[in-house]
Amino acid sequence: MGRIPVESITSRTVTVDGRELLAFAGCNYLGLANHPRVLGAVERALRTHGISTTASRETTGNTLVHEALERELAEFLGQEAAILSAEGYTANFAVAQALSSSYAGGEHAVALIDAKSHRSIRNASLAAGLRVLDYAHRDTADLAELSHRHGSAGVAVFTDGVFAADGAVAPISRLLEAMPRTRSTLVIDDCHGFCVLGKGAGSIAEQGVRDPRLCMTTTLAKGLGCYGGCVAGPRELIQAVRDRASVYRGHTPVPPAIAAGAREALRVVREEPQWLERLWSNTHALRAGLESLGLIPRLGSGERAMPIFTFVVSPASRMDEVHRRVLEAGVLAPLIEYPGGPAPRFFRVTVSAAHEAADVTRLLETLERCL
């Protein structure tokens, strides 16, 4: 499927060509993009801060709203400090620039990247002048071998915390064990773990890992439902991002009103735990239904259910027809092309806290009928 001409969006639906479709798409995992408290915070801040700061933060574009959001993100994520970026994609550029010895005087020359990580990580590492090598997906033995070979040059290991295409979770502790003890950093791109795992704090919190070699990047545009990104980790690294990363120093920051909305969204995550509870209830219900239809395999030992579901229809030539019939039934279950999935084209269905039990039932019944 190509770009969808969306006319309007709610937490559960999209309107396309005048038709309201029940949507299992995107990444608004907690429904916060439409939460009335978040929308109210944005509206109030628009009146006091306007749309844009119109300048970089290190000149005249800084506000107290940005600084407060950084403090609150660091505290929520259990990290020493955090720094905002324009979005999650450029958060990886900022941390790669801070780490790279060839770019800005950092201690790392080599990037070891999980083969199925988000493309922004590879783009960021190459742009920062790091030598880029892949290790096999979630394969700590392969990472250990590469780390041993290149450790003297300083290695930055990059992985998704939760992989966007299929919801697989990175084994953070075992990755750290496979890395050198010195001149090494593990960067977790947690765009799909933040506000989902670890009571919202993400993959690192979920796995209970603490290590001075560890930091994270994330977007504010998925689980938090707002916009922007951040790097969070040791104070020294965050200062290096501020000092060395031109992608940070040269960008106009997230609009203050959106930053105010993100602050309120964080409060909602802390104060209204029912949204995470509903997310997991819907996740388990949809998983059970898709398993019973034979569209996804049952979880293996130690695997974690996630609100991301990918599957293919056999033969592949049927997928366009199935997708068309599901749309005609008033349901959006996207058929996409995206790196790292189970096939070149696949269905990627996501569920959110905003969905009702009847929505999940309708999706499953529609898929069964159309298949």
XYZ file of C-alpha atoms in Angstrom:
371
model
C 0.000 0.000 0.000
C 1.163 3.541 -0.651
C 0.636 6.746 1.257
C -2.873 7.052 2.708
C -4.645 10.422 2.253
C -5.860 10.706 5.842
C -8.434 13.448 6.459
C -8.744 13.143 10.234
C -7.484 10.948 13.069
C -8.779 9.823 16.445
C -7.130 7.461 18.897
C -8.957 4.519 17.242
C -9.883 5.595 13.731
C -8.767 7.373 10.579
C -11.011 8.989 7.981
C -10.057 8.361 4.349
C -12.153 9.488 1.364
C -14.987 10.305 3.742
C -14.992 6.811 5.297
C -14.112 6.253 8.939
C -11.899 3.183 9.298
C -11.147 1.322 12.507
C -7.356 1.604 12.524
C -4.759 -0.854 13.806
C -1.864 1.186 12.488
C 0.841 3.568 13.627
C 2.417 3.667 17.063
C 0.124 5.691 19.336
C 0.453 2.867 21.865
C -1.168 4.609 24.853
C -3.518 6.844 22.870
C -1.790 9.925 24.287
C -1.731 11.796 20.967
C -5.435 12.394 21.550
C -5.585 12.568 25.354
C -7.513 15.658 26.527
C -4.916 16.539 29.180
C -2.154 16.509 26.580
C -4.163 18.533 24.077
C -5.004 21.069 26.773
C -1.333 21.505 27.691
C -0.444 22.140 24.037
C -3.227 24.720 23.656
C -2.159 26.628 26.773
C 1.502 26.691 25.750
C 0.647 27.954 22.270
C -0.735 31.094 23.864
C 2.431 31.743 25.875
C 5.179 30.472 23.528
C 3.779 30.591 19.996
C 4.532 27.939 17.385
C 8.337 27.970 17.201
C 11.408 29.319 18.969
C 12.787 30.144 15.465
C 16.390 29.562 16.629
C 18.686 26.843 17.961
C 18.750 26.207 21.682
C 22.400 27.176 22.035
C 21.631 30.668 20.668
C 18.226 32.152 21.554
C 15.899 29.175 21.042
C 16.002 27.644 24.519
C 13.017 27.740 26.896
C 12.359 26.631 30.448
C 9.817 24.186 29.006
C 12.590 22.361 27.121
C 14.828 22.238 30.182
C 12.038 20.947 32.405
C 11.137 18.227 29.898
C 14.754 17.044 29.786
C 14.931 16.793 33.585
C 11.627 14.933 33.745
C 12.577 12.524 30.955
C 15.882 11.680 32.670
C 14.129 11.036 35.978
C 11.374 8.937 34.378
C 13.864 6.878 32.362
C 16.170 6.334 35.328
C 19.098 8.065 33.591
C 21.460 10.765 34.848
C 20.571 13.278 32.146
C 18.718 13.724 28.866
C 18.875 16.077 25.905
C 16.158 16.744 23.331
C 16.548 16.289 19.588
C 14.339 17.264 16.684
C 12.930 13.716 16.510
C 13.904 10.116 17.185
C 15.721 9.752 13.867
C 18.139 12.589 14.633
C 18.622 11.421 18.231
C 20.734 8.615 16.760
C 22.728 11.152 14.720
C 23.367 13.201 17.859
C 24.693 10.304 19.918
C 26.777 8.935 17.031
C 28.392 12.338 16.540
C 29.141 12.605 20.255
C 30.777 9.159 20.321
C 32.760 9.220 17.077
C 36.485 9.825 17.242
C 36.667 10.834 13.579
C 33.754 13.251 13.841
C 34.278 15.212 17.028
C 36.971 13.835 19.261
C 35.074 10.973 20.858
C 36.537 7.598 21.855
C 34.820 5.314 19.344
C 35.868 4.445 15.792
C 33.629 1.421 15.027
C 29.857 0.962 15.087
C 28.596 -2.601 15.579
C 24.936 -2.633 14.579
C 22.264 -5.308 14.920
C 21.472 -6.308 11.350
C 17.753 -5.588 11.797
C 18.100 -2.231 13.557
C 16.296 0.863 12.319
C 17.918 2.421 9.255
C 18.513 5.702 11.137
C 21.263 3.976 13.154
C 23.261 3.029 10.058
C 22.724 6.470 8.510
C 23.812 8.173 11.726
C 26.921 6.026 12.166
C 28.092 6.528 8.601
C 27.470 10.272 8.771
C 29.506 10.479 11.982
C 32.496 8.762 10.342
C 32.239 5.488 12.248
C 33.296 2.270 10.543
C 30.049 0.276 10.315
C 29.812 -3.494 10.781
C 26.702 -5.623 11.308
C 26.312 -8.410 13.820
C 23.657 -11.078 13.271
C 20.236 -10.207 14.679
C 20.268 -10.527 18.497
C 23.334 -12.805 18.203
C 25.579 -12.088 21.179
C 28.206 -14.611 20.078
C 28.654 -12.767 16.793
C 28.811 -9.454 18.669
C 31.453 -10.853 21.045
C 33.630 -11.969 18.143
C 33.415 -8.563 16.431
C 33.981 -6.765 19.735
C 37.128 -8.788 20.383
C 38.417 -8.015 16.893
C 37.737 -4.265 16.975
C 37.671 -3.407 20.689
C 40.992 -1.568 20.654
C 39.522 1.007 18.255
C 36.604 1.764 20.562
C 33.197 0.302 19.712
C 29.706 1.748 19.828
C 27.122 -1.041 19.768
C 23.697 -0.050 18.454
C 20.454 -1.987 18.661
C 16.729 -1.381 18.759
C 15.289 -2.054 22.203
C 12.123 -3.326 20.508
C 12.442 -4.000 16.788
C 9.916 -2.004 14.788
C 9.114 -4.642 12.183
C 8.243 -7.580 14.423
C 8.349 -6.554 18.095
C 11.403 -8.662 19.024
C 13.208 -7.429 22.175
C 16.981 -6.919 22.464
C 18.815 -8.985 25.155
C 20.487 -5.981 26.794
C 22.393 -7.738 29.589
C 23.862 -10.317 27.230
C 24.870 -7.608 24.756
C 26.778 -5.808 27.513
C 28.517 -9.063 28.477
C 29.648 -9.485 24.864
C 31.208 -6.011 24.686
C 34.641 -4.745 25.774
C 34.845 -3.302 29.286
C 36.575 -0.131 28.119
C 36.033 2.272 25.225
C 32.601 0.807 24.524
C 29.047 2.135 24.619
C 25.749 0.330 24.093
C 23.079 2.554 22.527
C 19.496 1.297 22.804
C 17.148 2.862 20.263
C 13.991 2.454 22.337
C 11.398 4.126 20.128
C 9.051 1.134 20.489
C 9.878 0.304 24.122
C 9.422 3.760 25.650
C 5.925 4.091 27.194
C 5.348 0.373 26.553
C 7.810 -1.676 28.636
C 9.134 -1.149 32.155
C 5.991 0.648 33.401
C 6.584 3.058 30.550
C 10.283 3.695 31.177
C 11.278 1.320 28.391
C 13.421 -1.694 27.598
C 16.294 -0.868 29.951
C 13.946 -0.480 32.917
C 12.020 -3.617 31.937
C 15.212 -5.677 31.996
C 16.545 -4.022 35.170
C 19.935 -3.220 33.665
C 22.304 -0.568 35.024
C 25.732 -0.038 33.447
C 27.826 3.092 32.823
C 28.365 1.913 29.225
C 24.625 2.100 28.528
C 22.535 4.901 27.047
C 19.332 5.194 25.050
C 17.686 7.184 22.307
C 13.974 7.442 21.739
C 11.214 9.309 20.001
C 8.484 11.253 21.760
C 6.181 10.618 18.786
C 5.098 7.038 19.421
C 4.287 5.812 22.931
C 4.264 9.366 24.306
C 2.059 10.558 21.451
C 3.833 13.900 20.952
C 6.836 14.873 18.821
C 10.603 15.097 19.101
C 13.269 12.775 20.421
C 15.917 12.523 23.087
C 19.199 10.961 24.120
C 19.349 9.829 27.762
C 22.287 8.378 29.660
C 25.373 9.277 31.697
C 25.775 13.005 32.322
C 29.178 13.060 30.599
C 27.720 11.611 27.386
C 24.804 14.044 27.372
C 27.247 16.931 27.777
C 29.227 15.533 24.828
C 26.054 15.587 22.710
C 25.528 19.216 23.654
C 29.151 20.160 22.932
C 29.965 18.034 19.859
C 26.813 17.058 17.983
C 26.185 19.552 15.198
C 22.826 17.945 14.463
C 21.807 19.128 17.949
C 23.596 22.470 17.960
C 22.276 23.464 14.543
C 18.627 22.462 14.823
C 15.555 24.448 15.818
C 14.101 22.513 18.761
C 10.749 20.867 19.233
C 8.111 23.633 19.436
C 7.648 24.657 23.074
C 3.934 23.853 22.931
C 4.707 20.279 21.873
C 7.314 20.033 24.641
C 4.628 21.163 27.093
C 2.355 18.442 25.722
C 5.109 15.876 26.224
C 5.525 16.959 29.851
C 1.808 16.436 30.402
C 1.889 13.083 28.599
C 4.627 11.922 30.990
C 2.405 12.915 33.911
C -0.444 10.896 32.422
C 1.790 7.819 32.152
C 2.732 8.195 35.838
C -0.724 9.109 37.146
C -3.064 7.013 34.970
C -1.676 3.444 34.934
C -4.916 2.159 33.417
C -3.612 3.038 29.940
C -0.691 0.634 30.212
C -3.008 -1.980 31.711
C -5.407 -1.620 28.764
C -2.530 -1.778 26.287
C -1.416 -5.136 27.674
C -4.950 -6.483 27.908
C -5.535 -5.627 24.249
C -2.107 -6.975 23.271
C -2.743 -10.375 24.829
C -6.271 -10.595 23.397
C -5.113 -9.788 19.869
C -2.138 -12.117 20.150
C -4.380 -15.017 21.185
C -6.724 -14.334 18.277
C -3.982 -14.073 15.652
C -2.416 -17.280 16.970
C -5.738 -19.093 16.679
C -6.060 -17.925 13.060
C -2.603 -19.330 12.381
C -1.246 -15.965 11.315
C 1.514 -15.751 13.937
C 3.408 -18.469 15.836
C 3.035 -19.041 19.532
C 5.622 -17.334 21.697
C 8.724 -19.307 22.514
C 10.246 -19.651 25.962
C 11.430 -16.290 27.267
C 9.768 -14.282 24.463
C 7.630 -11.262 25.346
C 4.310 -10.338 23.737
C 4.407 -6.857 22.205
C 1.656 -4.705 20.654
C 3.273 -5.130 17.205
C 2.132 -8.043 15.036
C 3.506 -8.961 11.619
C 2.378 -11.732 9.320
C 2.157 -12.767 5.684
C -0.576 -14.499 3.742
C 0.302 -17.450 1.541
C 0.647 -17.314 -1.370
C 2.012 -13.769 -1.433
C -0.124 -12.982 -4.472
C -3.210 -13.060 -2.221
C -2.076 -10.278 0.098
C -3.318 -7.347 -1.987
C -6.739 -8.961 -2.319
C -6.960 -9.675 1.424
C -5.892 -6.122 2.207
C -8.517 -4.691 -0.163
C -11.285 -6.796 1.376
C -10.294 -5.797 4.924
C -10.404 -2.119 3.896
C -13.808 -2.610 2.289
C -14.973 -3.999 5.636
C -13.964 -0.708 7.268
C -10.741 -1.836 8.958
C -7.203 -0.593 8.357
C -4.664 -3.408 8.842
C -1.664 -2.052 6.929
C 0.145 -4.016 4.241
C 3.618 -2.482 4.086
C 7.138 -2.733 2.705
C 9.694 -2.109 5.467
C 13.182 -3.426 6.289
C 13.494 -6.172 8.883
C 10.086 -7.761 8.471
C 9.256 -11.414 7.834
C 9.065 -10.813 4.049
C 9.559 -7.974 1.551
C 5.841 -7.147 2.007
C 3.863 -8.012 5.110
C 0.920 -7.033 7.256
C 1.931 -4.965 10.299
C -0.861 -4.571 12.819
C -0.541 -2.598 16.045
C -2.939 -2.342 18.954
C -3.249 0.501 21.452
C -4.702 1.262 24.857
C -7.426 3.271 23.137
C -8.889 0.239 21.376
C -11.914 -1.372 22.984
C -12.389 -5.105 23.372
C -15.037 -4.975 20.646
C -12.496 -3.393 18.281
C -10.108 -6.308 18.723
C -12.947 -8.768 18.134
C -13.996 -6.911 14.984
C -10.463 -7.010 13.577
C -10.128 -10.736 14.209
C -13.547 -11.523 12.724
C -12.778 -9.365 9.678
C -9.446 -11.090 9.087
C -11.012 -14.531 9.444
C -13.778 -13.656 6.981
C -11.451 -12.029 4.438
C -8.927 -14.861 4.601
